[in-house]
mmCIF file of C-alpha atoms in Angstrom:
data_model
loop_
_atom_site.group_PDB
_atom_site.id
_atom_site.type_symbol
_atom_site.label_atom_id
_atom_site.label_comp_id
_atom_site.label_asym_id
_atom_site.label_seq_id
_atom_site.Cartn_x
_atom_site.Cartn_y
_atom_site.Cartn_z
ATOM 1 C CA ILE S 350 -15.600 -6.048 -20.417
ATOM 2 C CA SER S 351 -15.883 -9.534 -21.871
ATOM 3 C CA ILE S 352 -16.921 -11.003 -18.488
ATOM 4 C CA THR S 353 -19.790 -8.505 -18.047
ATOM 5 C CA PRO S 354 -22.461 -11.156 -18.855
ATOM 6 C CA LEU S 355 -20.894 -13.421 -16.216
ATOM 7 C CA LEU S 356 -21.362 -11.011 -13.272
ATOM 8 C CA PRO S 357 -24.181 -13.099 -11.714
ATOM 9 C CA ILE S 358 -21.697 -15.965 -11.349
ATOM 10 C CA PHE S 359 -19.490 -13.829 -9.074
ATOM 11 C CA ILE S 360 -22.303 -12.373 -6.953
ATOM 12 C CA LYS S 361 -24.331 -14.606 -4.642
ATOM 13 C CA GLU S 362 -27.295 -12.233 -4.479
ATOM 14 C CA MET S 363 -27.468 -10.081 -7.606
ATOM 15 C CA PRO S 364 -28.765 -6.661 -6.487
ATOM 16 C CA ASN S 365 -31.612 -4.930 -8.235
ATOM 17 C CA VAL S 366 -29.550 -1.924 -9.319
ATOM 18 C CA LYS S 367 -30.465 -0.014 -12.454
ATOM 19 C CA ASN S 368 -27.776 -0.080 -15.181
ATOM 20 C CA ILE S 369 -25.543 -2.337 -13.079
ATOM 21 C CA TYR S 370 -23.801 -3.786 -16.152
ATOM 22 C CA PHE S 371 -23.100 -0.326 -17.556
ATOM 23 C CA ILE S 372 -21.762 0.764 -14.156
ATOM 24 C CA TYR S 373 -19.381 -2.200 -14.160
ATOM 25 C CA ILE S 374 -18.189 -1.296 -17.691
ATOM 26 C CA LEU S 375 -17.503 2.297 -16.586
ATOM 27 C CA PHE S 376 -15.287 0.973 -13.781
ATOM 28 C CA VAL S 377 -13.403 -1.180 -16.293
ATOM 29 C CA ILE S 378 -12.941 1.779 -18.650
ATOM 30 C CA ASN S 379 -11.558 3.922 -15.822
ATOM 31 C CA THR S 380 -9.044 1.207 -14.955
ATOM 32 C CA SER S 381 -7.955 0.637 -18.558
ATOM 33 C CA ILE S 382 -7.695 4.331 -19.413
ATOM 34 C CA SER S 383 -5.274 4.821 -16.523
ATOM 35 C CA TYR S 384 -2.635 2.995 -18.608
ATOM 36 C CA TYR S 385 -2.683 5.590 -21.405
ATOM 37 C CA PHE S 386 0.593 7.561 -21.405
ATOM 38 C CA SER S 387 1.544 5.942 -18.069
ATOM 39 C CA TYR S 388 5.011 4.923 -19.312
ATOM 40 C CA LYS S 389 6.094 8.575 -19.354
ATOM 41 C CA ARG S 390 5.183 8.890 -15.682
ATOM 42 C CA ASN S 391 7.757 6.181 -14.907
ATOM 43 C CA LEU S 392 10.438 8.172 -16.706
ATOM 44 C CA ILE S 393 9.810 11.165 -14.432
ATOM 45 C CA ILE S 394 9.934 8.910 -11.341
ATOM 46 C CA ALA S 395 13.143 7.206 -12.502
ATOM 47 C CA ASP S 396 14.703 10.652 -12.931
ATOM 48 C CA GLN S 397 14.094 11.286 -9.197
ATOM 49 C CA LYS S 398 11.443 13.940 -9.895
ATOM 50 C CA ILE S 399 8.517 12.139 -8.309
ATOM 51 C CA TYR S 400 7.337 15.430 -6.799
ATOM 52 C CA ILE S 401 6.199 16.489 -10.293
ATOM 53 C CA TYR S 402 4.106 13.356 -10.736
ATOM 54 C CA THR S 403 2.746 13.710 -7.185
ATOM 55 C CA LEU S 404 1.734 17.316 -7.851
ATOM 56 C CA PHE S 405 -0.307 16.333 -10.908
ATOM 57 C CA LYS S 406 -1.748 13.287 -9.160
ATOM 58 C CA TYR S 407 -3.113 15.111 -6.136
ATOM 59 C CA LEU S 408 -4.181 18.179 -8.094
ATOM 60 C CA PHE S 409 -6.484 16.071 -10.258
ATOM 61 C CA TYR S 410 -7.472 13.964 -7.244
ATOM 62 C CA PHE S 411 -8.625 17.137 -5.479
ATOM 63 C CA VAL S 412 -10.523 18.360 -8.550
ATOM 64 C CA LEU S 413 -12.125 14.926 -8.964
ATOM 65 C CA ASN S 414 -13.332 14.820 -5.359
ATOM 66 C CA VAL S 415 -14.788 18.329 -5.509
ATOM 67 C CA LEU S 416 -16.645 17.583 -8.761
ATOM 68 C CA GLN S 417 -17.935 14.233 -7.498
ATOM 69 C CA ILE S 418 -19.207 15.789 -4.270
ATOM 70 C CA PHE S 419 -21.117 18.434 -6.225
ATOM 71 C CA ILE S 420 -22.525 15.801 -8.610
ATOM 72 C CA LEU S 421 -23.762 13.609 -5.762
ATOM 73 C CA ILE S 422 -25.311 16.527 -3.908
ATOM 74 C CA LEU S 423 -26.912 18.233 -6.911
ATOM 75 C CA THR S 424 -27.876 15.305 -9.174
ATOM 76 C CA LYS S 425 -27.396 12.089 -7.146
ATOM 77 C CA ASN S 426 -26.464 10.563 -10.518
ATOM 78 C CA TYR S 427 -23.980 7.724 -10.023
ATOM 79 C CA ILE S 428 -23.391 7.299 -13.772
ATOM 80 C CA LEU S 429 -22.285 10.924 -14.086
ATOM 81 C CA TYR S 430 -20.158 10.439 -10.957
ATOM 82 C CA LEU S 431 -18.235 7.632 -12.719
ATOM 83 C CA ILE S 432 -17.945 9.468 -16.038
ATOM 84 C CA ILE S 433 -16.268 12.407 -14.265
ATOM 85 C CA GLN S 434 -13.821 9.907 -12.746
ATOM 86 C CA ILE S 435 -12.912 8.594 -16.210
ATOM 87 C CA ILE S 436 -12.409 12.118 -17.586
ATOM 88 C CA CYS S 437 -10.151 13.166 -14.693
ATOM 89 C CA THR S 438 -8.103 9.966 -14.954
ATOM 90 C CA PHE S 439 -7.496 10.578 -18.658
ATOM 91 C CA LEU S 440 -6.671 14.268 -18.187
ATOM 92 C CA GLU S 441 -4.222 13.473 -15.379
ATOM 93 C CA ASN S 442 -2.272 11.051 -17.556
ATOM 94 C CA LEU S 443 -2.419 13.378 -20.559
ATOM 95 C CA SER S 444 -1.056 16.278 -18.464
ATOM 96 C CA ILE S 445 1.806 14.170 -17.136
ATOM 97 C CA SER S 446 2.579 13.027 -20.698
ATOM 98 C CA ILE S 447 2.720 16.616 -21.977
ATOM 99 C CA ARG S 448 4.992 17.598 -19.074
ATOM 100 C CA ALA S 449 7.292 14.634 -19.781
ATOM 101 C CA ASN S 450 7.532 15.632 -23.452
ATOM 102 C CA ARG S 451 8.665 19.106 -22.393
ATOM 103 C CA MET S 452 11.169 17.753 -19.868
ATOM 104 C CA TYR S 453 12.597 15.154 -22.230
ATOM 105 C CA PRO S 454 12.454 16.448 -25.837
ATOM 106 C CA TYR S 455 14.167 13.289 -27.120
ATOM 107 C CA LEU S 456 10.889 11.412 -26.586
ATOM 108 C CA LYS S 457 9.652 12.973 -29.816
ATOM 109 C CA ASP S 458 12.780 12.013 -31.717
ATOM 110 C CA LYS S 459 11.893 9.636 -34.551
ATOM 111 C CA ASN S 460 15.487 8.774 -35.468
ATOM 112 C CA VAL S 461 16.231 6.114 -32.877
ATOM 113 C CA ASP S 462 18.417 3.045 -32.931
ATOM 114 C CA LYS S 463 16.967 -0.391 -32.361
ATOM 115 C CA LEU S 464 17.734 -2.139 -29.106
ATOM 116 C CA ASP S 465 20.402 -4.793 -29.218
ATOM 117 C CA VAL S 466 19.141 -8.368 -28.905
ATOM 118 C CA LYS S 467 20.628 -8.924 -25.448
ATOM 119 C CA THR S 468 18.977 -5.825 -23.934
ATOM 120 C CA LYS S 469 15.673 -6.576 -25.649
ATOM 121 C CA ASN S 470 15.644 -10.164 -24.365
ATOM 122 C CA GLU S 471 16.428 -8.966 -20.852
ATOM 123 C CA ILE S 472 13.538 -6.493 -20.951
ATOM 124 C CA VAL S 473 11.137 -9.124 -22.305
ATOM 125 C CA LYS S 474 12.236 -11.652 -19.654
ATOM 126 C CA ASN S 475 11.756 -9.205 -16.780
ATOM 127 C CA THR S 476 8.484 -7.890 -18.203
ATOM 128 C CA LYS S 477 7.040 -11.408 -18.352
ATOM 129 C CA ALA S 478 8.167 -12.023 -14.777
ATOM 130 C CA MET S 479 6.648 -8.706 -13.670
ATOM 131 C CA MET S 480 3.362 -9.627 -15.371
ATOM 132 C CA MET S 481 3.264 -12.821 -13.301
ATOM 133 C CA HIS S 482 3.816 -10.755 -10.143
ATOM 134 C CA LYS S 483 1.084 -8.280 -11.079
ATOM 135 C CA ILE S 484 -1.429 -11.023 -11.944
ATOM 136 C CA GLY S 485 -0.703 -12.832 -8.690
ATOM 137 C CA ALA S 486 -0.982 -9.620 -6.657
ATOM 138 C CA THR S 487 -4.285 -8.757 -8.349
ATOM 139 C CA VAL S 488 -5.717 -12.181 -7.547
ATOM 140 C CA VAL S 489 -4.643 -11.941 -3.902
ATOM 141 C CA ASN S 490 -5.608 -8.311 -3.259
ATOM 142 C CA GLY S 491 -8.563 -8.010 -5.592
ATOM 143 C CA THR S 492 -10.592 -11.158 -5.034
ATOM 144 C CA ASP S 493 -11.710 -10.709 -1.419
ATOM 145 C CA ASN S 494 -14.802 -8.776 -2.532
ATOM 146 C CA ILE S 495 -15.631 -11.398 -5.164
ATOM 147 C CA LEU S 496 -15.242 -14.271 -2.689
ATOM 148 C CA LEU S 497 -17.318 -12.453 -0.064
ATOM 149 C CA SER S 498 -20.115 -11.740 -2.535
ATOM 150 C CA LYS S 499 -20.054 -15.290 -3.885
ATOM 151 C CA PHE S 500 -19.674 -17.372 -0.727
ATOM 152 C CA VAL S 501 -20.923 -15.095 2.064
ATOM 153 C CA SER S 502 -23.252 -12.252 1.090
ATOM 154 C CA LEU S 503 -23.349 -8.875 -0.591
ATOM 155 C CA ILE S 504 -23.925 -7.321 2.850
ATOM 156 C CA SER S 505 -20.480 -8.488 3.966
ATOM 157 C CA VAL S 506 -18.994 -6.779 0.894
ATOM 158 C CA GLY S 507 -20.656 -3.528 1.979
ATOM 159 C CA LEU S 508 -19.280 -3.865 5.508
ATOM 160 C CA TYR S 509 -15.800 -4.696 4.254
ATOM 161 C CA SER S 510 -15.775 -1.742 1.828
ATOM 162 C CA ASN S 511 -15.692 0.696 4.767
ATOM 163 C CA TYR S 512 -12.747 -1.075 6.388
ATOM 164 C CA TYR S 513 -10.972 -1.466 3.059
ATOM 165 C CA LEU S 514 -11.359 2.246 2.318
ATOM 166 C CA ILE S 515 -9.441 3.054 5.512
ATOM 167 C CA THR S 516 -6.651 0.460 5.120
ATOM 168 C CA SER S 517 -6.158 1.159 1.408
ATOM 169 C CA SER S 518 -5.944 4.900 2.109
ATOM 170 C CA LEU S 519 -3.296 4.266 4.769
ATOM 171 C CA HIS S 520 -1.373 2.041 2.350
ATOM 172 C CA LYS S 521 -1.435 4.797 -0.279
ATOM 173 C CA ILE S 522 -0.155 7.394 2.181
ATOM 174 C CA LEU S 523 2.585 5.202 3.658
ATOM 175 C CA SER S 524 3.588 3.902 0.213
ATOM 176 C CA GLN S 525 4.882 7.392 -0.550
ATOM 177 C CA VAL S 526 7.848 6.556 1.695
ATOM 178 C CA TYR S 527 8.892 3.764 -0.648
ATOM 179 C CA SER S 528 7.827 5.490 -3.879
ATOM 180 C CA SER S 529 9.890 8.546 -3.005
ATOM 181 C CA ALA S 530 12.927 6.409 -2.239
ATOM 182 C CA LEU S 531 12.611 3.998 -5.184
ATOM 183 C CA ALA S 532 14.726 5.962 -7.680
ATOM 184 C CA ILE S 533 17.384 6.520 -5.007
ATOM 185 C CA ILE S 534 17.371 2.794 -4.181
ATOM 186 C CA CYS S 535 17.756 1.970 -7.890
ATOM 187 C CA ASN S 536 20.827 4.200 -8.168
ATOM 188 C CA LEU S 537 22.153 2.720 -4.945
ATOM 189 C CA CYS S 538 21.832 -0.834 -6.273
ATOM 190 C CA VAL S 539 23.762 0.122 -9.411
ATOM 191 C CA SER S 540 26.531 2.296 -7.997
ATOM 192 C CA ASN S 541 27.207 1.228 -4.396
ATOM 193 C CA ASN S 542 28.548 -1.883 -2.712
ATOM 194 C CA ILE S 543 26.340 -4.449 -1.011
ATOM 195 C CA ASP S 544 27.222 -3.326 2.533
ATOM 196 C CA THR S 545 25.987 0.186 1.792
ATOM 197 C CA GLN S 546 22.818 -1.199 0.192
ATOM 198 C CA TYR S 547 22.106 -3.320 3.255
ATOM 199 C CA LYS S 548 22.621 -0.392 5.646
ATOM 200 C CA VAL S 549 20.154 1.701 3.657
ATOM 201 C CA PHE S 550 17.743 -1.245 3.560
ATOM 202 C CA LYS S 551 17.831 -1.497 7.358
ATOM 203 C CA LYS S 552 17.036 2.220 7.687
ATOM 204 C CA ILE S 553 14.104 2.063 5.253
ATOM 205 C CA ASP S 554 12.825 -1.176 6.796
ATOM 206 C CA PHE S 555 12.958 0.407 10.258
ATOM 207 C CA LEU S 556 11.060 3.490 9.109
ATOM 208 C CA GLY S 557 8.433 1.312 7.441
ATOM 209 C CA TYR S 558 8.170 -0.823 10.563
ATOM 210 C CA TRP S 559 7.636 2.204 12.807
ATOM 211 C CA LEU S 560 4.879 3.575 10.546
ATOM 212 C CA TYR S 561 3.088 0.255 10.072
ATOM 213 C CA SER S 562 3.469 -0.830 13.684
ATOM 214 C CA PHE S 563 2.040 2.460 14.947
ATOM 215 C CA SER S 564 -0.798 2.518 12.395
ATOM 216 C CA SER S 565 -1.632 -1.151 13.075
ATOM 217 C CA VAL S 566 -2.063 -0.425 16.792
ATOM 218 C CA CYS S 567 -4.271 2.549 15.906
ATOM 219 C CA LEU S 568 -6.412 0.370 13.634
ATOM 220 C CA LEU S 569 -6.738 -2.319 16.294
ATOM 221 C CA CYS S 570 -8.014 0.145 18.881
ATOM 222 C CA LEU S 571 -9.890 2.647 16.700
ATOM 223 C CA PHE S 572 -11.294 0.678 13.733
ATOM 224 C CA ASN S 573 -14.683 -0.180 15.220
ATOM 225 C CA PRO S 574 -15.083 3.043 17.247
ATOM 226 C CA PHE S 575 -14.450 5.050 14.074
ATOM 227 C CA ILE S 576 -16.844 2.967 11.953
ATOM 228 C CA ASN S 577 -19.440 3.396 14.705
ATOM 229 C CA LEU S 578 -19.027 7.189 14.617
ATOM 230 C CA TRP S 579 -18.928 7.283 10.833
ATOM 231 C CA VAL S 580 -21.756 5.021 9.631
ATOM 232 C CA GLY S 581 -23.235 3.358 12.726
ATOM 233 C CA LYS S 582 -23.101 0.180 14.829
ATOM 234 C CA GLU S 583 -24.844 -1.946 12.200
ATOM 235 C CA TYR S 584 -21.774 -1.616 9.942
ATOM 236 C CA ILE S 585 -19.262 -2.952 12.478
ATOM 237 C CA PHE S 586 -17.415 -6.263 12.031
ATOM 238 C CA ASN S 587 -16.838 -8.669 14.921
ATOM 239 C CA PHE S 588 -13.545 -7.994 16.690
ATOM 240 C CA ASN S 589 -11.997 -11.293 15.502
ATOM 241 C CA ILE S 590 -12.430 -10.088 11.908
ATOM 242 C CA VAL S 591 -10.875 -6.730 12.833
ATOM 243 C CA ILE S 592 -7.842 -8.559 14.262
ATOM 244 C CA ILE S 593 -7.312 -10.564 11.060
ATOM 245 C CA LEU S 594 -7.679 -7.411 8.943
ATOM 246 C CA VAL S 595 -5.063 -5.612 11.054
ATOM 247 C CA ILE S 596 -2.665 -8.581 10.856
ATOM 248 C CA ASN S 597 -3.012 -8.675 7.055
ATOM 249 C CA TYR S 598 -2.439 -4.919 6.930
ATOM 250 C CA TYR S 599 0.721 -5.176 9.060
ATOM 251 C CA ILE S 600 2.219 -8.128 7.163
ATOM 252 C CA PHE S 601 1.594 -6.483 3.801
ATOM 253 C CA GLY S 602 3.226 -3.280 5.024
ATOM 254 C CA MET S 603 6.275 -5.101 6.379
ATOM 255 C CA ARG S 604 6.884 -6.624 2.931
ATOM 256 C CA LYS S 605 7.266 -3.256 1.241
ATOM 257 C CA ALA S 606 10.929 -2.567 2.020
ATOM 258 C CA VAL S 607 11.902 -5.996 0.674
ATOM 259 C CA LEU S 608 9.749 -5.481 -2.439
ATOM 260 C CA ALA S 609 11.226 -2.008 -3.048
ATOM 261 C CA PHE S 610 14.792 -3.357 -3.010
ATOM 262 C CA ARG S 611 13.822 -6.418 -5.057
ATOM 263 C CA GLU S 612 12.264 -4.135 -7.662
ATOM 264 C CA ALA S 613 15.288 -1.823 -7.665
ATOM 265 C CA SER S 614 17.620 -4.809 -8.048
ATOM 266 C CA GLY S 615 15.597 -6.214 -10.956
ATOM 267 C CA LEU S 616 15.061 -9.594 -9.313
ATOM 268 C CA PHE S 617 11.526 -10.156 -10.684
ATOM 269 C CA TYR S 618 12.586 -13.230 -12.610
ATOM 270 C CA LYS S 619 14.050 -15.037 -9.607
ATOM 271 C CA ASP S 620 10.717 -15.392 -7.775
ATOM 272 C CA ARG S 621 8.307 -15.154 -10.726
ATOM 273 C CA TRP S 622 6.428 -18.314 -9.703
ATOM 274 C CA LYS S 623 5.943 -17.037 -6.182
ATOM 275 C CA ALA S 624 3.097 -14.767 -7.236
ATOM 276 C CA ILE S 625 1.211 -17.537 -9.025
ATOM 277 C CA ILE S 626 1.647 -19.984 -6.125
ATOM 278 C CA GLU S 627 0.524 -17.281 -3.682
ATOM 279 C CA ALA S 628 -2.593 -16.617 -5.787
ATOM 280 C CA ILE S 629 -3.477 -20.323 -5.923
ATOM 281 C CA VAL S 630 -2.949 -20.816 -2.177
ATOM 282 C CA ASN S 631 -5.002 -17.691 -1.451
ATOM 283 C CA LEU S 632 -7.935 -18.738 -3.635
ATOM 284 C CA VAL S 633 -8.037 -22.352 -2.440
ATOM 285 C CA THR S 634 -7.724 -21.584 1.280
ATOM 286 C CA SER S 635 -10.100 -18.598 1.132
ATOM 287 C CA ILE S 636 -12.807 -20.604 -0.650
ATOM 288 C CA LEU S 637 -12.478 -23.601 1.679
ATOM 289 C CA LEU S 638 -12.418 -21.478 4.833
ATOM 290 C CA ALA S 639 -15.289 -19.283 3.598
ATOM 291 C CA PHE S 640 -17.636 -22.294 3.766
ATOM 292 C CA LYS S 641 -16.613 -22.933 7.380
ATOM 293 C CA PHE S 642 -15.982 -19.451 8.841
ATOM 294 C CA GLY S 643 -17.652 -17.036 6.405
ATOM 295 C CA THR S 644 -16.105 -13.559 6.242
ATOM 296 C CA PHE S 645 -13.385 -14.454 8.738
ATOM 297 C CA GLY S 646 -12.390 -17.433 6.562
ATOM 298 C CA VAL S 647 -11.877 -15.290 3.444
ATOM 299 C CA PHE S 648 -9.434 -12.991 5.237
ATOM 300 C CA LEU S 649 -7.770 -15.925 6.998
ATOM 301 C CA GLY S 650 -7.049 -17.422 3.570
ATOM 302 C CA THR S 651 -5.254 -14.211 2.599
ATOM 303 C CA LEU S 652 -3.187 -14.395 5.789
ATOM 304 C CA ILE S 653 -2.248 -18.034 5.166
ATOM 305 C CA SER S 654 -1.079 -17.316 1.606
ATOM 306 C CA SER S 655 1.052 -14.390 2.835
ATOM 307 C CA VAL S 656 2.690 -16.331 5.667
ATOM 308 C CA THR S 657 3.291 -19.579 3.764
ATOM 309 C CA VAL S 658 4.608 -17.951 0.575
ATOM 310 C CA CYS S 659 5.432 -14.221 0.595
ATOM 311 C CA VAL S 660 6.893 -13.658 4.052
ATOM 312 C CA TRP S 661 9.843 -15.983 3.427
ATOM 313 C CA VAL S 662 10.208 -16.249 -0.385
ATOM 314 C CA GLU S 663 10.584 -12.505 -1.051
ATOM 315 C CA PRO S 664 13.364 -11.869 1.519
ATOM 316 C CA TYR S 665 15.005 -15.170 0.512
ATOM 317 C CA VAL S 666 15.368 -13.971 -3.094
ATOM 318 C CA LEU S 667 16.579 -10.506 -2.049
ATOM 319 C CA PHE S 668 19.154 -11.756 0.440
ATOM 320 C CA LYS S 669 20.433 -14.600 -1.757
ATOM 321 C CA TYR S 670 20.683 -12.779 -5.090
ATOM 322 C CA GLY S 671 20.740 -9.128 -3.998
ATOM 323 C CA PHE S 672 22.565 -8.743 -0.699
ATOM 324 C CA LYS S 673 24.182 -12.205 -0.830
ATOM 325 C CA MET S 674 23.754 -12.526 2.930
ATOM 326 C CA ASN S 675 22.372 -15.014 5.427
ATOM 327 C CA LEU S 676 18.565 -14.745 5.535
ATOM 328 C CA TRP S 677 18.565 -15.291 9.299
ATOM 329 C CA LYS S 678 19.792 -11.702 9.784
ATOM 330 C CA TYR S 679 16.516 -10.489 8.302
ATOM 331 C CA PHE S 680 14.194 -12.860 10.151
ATOM 332 C CA LYS S 681 15.888 -12.246 13.481
ATOM 333 C CA GLN S 682 14.994 -8.552 13.142
ATOM 334 C CA TYR S 683 11.564 -9.339 11.620
ATOM 335 C CA PHE S 684 10.449 -11.455 14.586
ATOM 336 C CA LYS S 685 11.826 -8.888 17.012
ATOM 337 C CA TYR S 686 9.698 -6.231 15.311
ATOM 338 C CA LEU S 687 6.676 -8.551 15.340
ATOM 339 C CA PHE S 688 7.049 -9.298 19.044
ATOM 340 C CA VAL S 689 7.299 -5.600 19.899
ATOM 341 C CA THR S 690 4.214 -4.814 17.793
ATOM 342 C CA VAL S 691 2.177 -7.467 19.619
ATOM 343 C CA ILE S 692 3.247 -5.992 22.976
ATOM 344 C CA LEU S 693 2.350 -2.485 21.794
ATOM 345 C CA GLY S 694 -1.057 -3.681 20.602
ATOM 346 C CA VAL S 695 -1.891 -5.521 23.825
ATOM 347 C CA ILE S 696 -0.835 -2.643 26.118
ATOM 348 C CA THR S 697 -2.540 0.077 24.077
ATOM 349 C CA TYR S 698 -5.754 -1.921 23.614
ATOM 350 C CA PHE S 699 -5.877 -2.703 27.342
ATOM 351 C CA ILE S 700 -5.553 1.002 28.219
ATOM 352 C CA CYS S 701 -8.182 1.964 25.617
ATOM 353 C CA SER S 702 -10.591 -0.675 26.942
ATOM 354 C CA MET S 703 -10.740 1.178 30.269
ATOM 355 C CA VAL S 704 -12.102 4.319 28.601
ATOM 356 C CA CYS S 705 -15.868 4.488 29.200
ATOM 357 C CA PHE S 706 -17.519 7.763 28.185
ATOM 358 C CA ASN S 707 -19.908 8.683 25.385
ATOM 359 C CA VAL S 708 -18.817 7.621 21.886
ATOM 360 C CA TYR S 709 -17.340 10.993 20.894
ATOM 361 C CA ILE S 710 -15.288 11.633 24.039
ATOM 362 C CA SER S 711 -14.205 7.973 24.185
ATOM 363 C CA PHE S 712 -12.977 8.067 20.589
ATOM 364 C CA LEU S 713 -11.021 11.283 21.220
ATOM 365 C CA ILE S 714 -9.365 9.883 24.361
ATOM 366 C CA LYS S 715 -8.549 6.578 22.623
ATOM 367 C CA LEU S 716 -7.049 8.504 19.713
ATOM 368 C CA ILE S 717 -4.760 10.420 22.088
ATOM 369 C CA ILE S 718 -3.769 7.161 23.804
ATOM 370 C CA CYS S 719 -2.987 5.526 20.433
ATOM 371 C CA ILE S 720 -0.795 8.459 19.410
ATOM 372 C CA ILE S 721 1.179 8.644 22.658
ATOM 373 C CA VAL S 722 1.528 5.094 24.035
ATOM 374 C CA PRO S 723 2.880 3.112 21.035
ATOM 375 C CA ASN S 724 5.250 5.886 19.915
ATOM 376 C CA LEU S 725 6.561 6.389 23.454
ATOM 377 C CA LEU S 726 7.171 2.650 23.826
ATOM 378 C CA LEU S 727 8.872 2.473 20.415
ATOM 379 C CA ILE S 728 11.213 5.280 21.461
ATOM 380 C CA LEU S 729 12.050 3.531 24.756
ATOM 381 C CA ILE S 730 12.752 0.239 22.969
ATOM 382 C CA PHE S 731 14.717 1.472 19.931
ATOM 383 C CA TYR S 732 16.377 4.739 21.005
ATOM 384 C CA ARG S 733 19.806 3.078 21.163
ATOM 385 C CA THR S 734 19.687 1.570 17.664
ATOM 386 C CA ASP S 735 21.633 3.062 14.759
ATOM 387 C CA GLU S 736 18.449 3.390 12.695
ATOM 388 C CA PHE S 737 16.673 5.431 15.382
ATOM 389 C CA LYS S 738 19.722 7.673 15.870
ATOM 390 C CA TYR S 739 19.873 8.268 12.112
ATOM 391 C CA TYR S 740 16.272 9.489 11.893
ATOM 392 C CA PHE S 741 16.544 11.425 15.145
ATOM 393 C CA ASP S 742 19.566 13.339 13.801
ATOM 394 C CA LEU S 743 17.752 13.837 10.486
ATOM 395 C CA ILE S 744 14.730 15.351 12.248
ATOM 396 C CA LYS S 745 16.999 17.632 14.282
ATOM 397 C CA LYS S 746 18.685 18.885 11.083
ATOM 398 C CA ILE S 747 15.324 19.547 9.416
ATOM 399 C CA LEU S 748 13.997 21.394 12.456
ATOM 400 C CA SER S 749 17.213 23.402 12.657
ATOM 401 C CA LYS S 750 16.865 24.488 9.017
ATOM 402 C CA ILE S 751 13.224 25.439 9.558
ATOM 403 C CA THR S 752 14.008 27.538 12.624
ATOM 404 C CA LYS S 753 16.837 29.310 10.775
ATOM 405 C CA LYS S 754 14.588 30.127 7.821
ATOM 406 C CA CYS S 755 11.883 31.391 10.147
ATOM 407 C CA GLY S 756 14.388 33.521 12.060
ATOM 408 C CA LEU S 757 13.694 31.757 15.343
ATOM 409 C CA THR S 758 17.336 31.203 16.280
ATOM 410 C CA LYS S 759 19.099 33.916 18.233
ATOM 411 C CA LYS S 760 22.574 35.044 17.411
ATOM 412 C CA VAL S 761 25.057 34.400 20.166
ATOM 413 C CA VAL S 762 27.214 37.455 20.915
#
């Protein structure tokens, strides 16, 4: 809120929008109010009951969307639209807090012992390190819009918002894989040996790779066709910008398995300066490249900071202090995955480029191609690996249980 008067500094062309400062403050309030009672949510997640938190989250998300749609249609009042968002955010956290109090009655117990000095110091040390990670991540992931508005134009921010909406939504959906497994990974890191941890890591990393490789190919081939169908040709980025956005999306996704195990192992302190260095590299390179290449330069700066800092520092810390293994084992697999993804992207894009019908039929055919081709190639390439066999057997067991419950299996006489 304190930087509200400074908004013109961050926007190259200040728009003539009524109540723009108040709108900004409402966004800040919604962000800050999301932290109320949030610590109790973490207790539910740590207890491997994330489904409870997810239920509340998406229930209120559904209610919020319905209310906002009605408000926009009936009143077209953006202020009221944001106020409803604040109310739903607060009620979601309050509901989760009440549920946590019922699940864990000891939270209301006033007769508690003080933490011992060693435990307290450990918590403070890791919290400080985590703050550095969060600040660095916010600078890297949250400044693209500011840099675009300052050094390019507000129009580019509007164009990017459509692309960002799609990639951020995909990240949220795919992140459920890691969020669901986080409590299990934490228990694994405490109770099992390193070999078991590494085997589980390889399985989760493979699953994440499959999802992000497949979705990256879909984005490469369908990003602009979808934007064209959705809002029109005038809102489409040049294809070189689409490529850099997809690369950033893929690299960020491929970091998630490493970050999940680093978080579960409590290794925040070991690479605490990584986040700050990443933020500095991102800001400097993005600003310098923005003058030369505009929108493309801003996203290229993000890519450079990821490749020069995150891609190697994060696995280095995990493998040295967590798994205590040679880092080359990770990078050998990482570059293999990267090579396969490039091949998938080239083949699928080439096939999609031959589709020439009207925009609706073309998009539908390209969508079918993007669903079939990359997944078929991934199966052909990885069907012999232990990770693929594990998930294949898991799917067969799930399908078998479903068919039994539905009474689809016949008794053999």
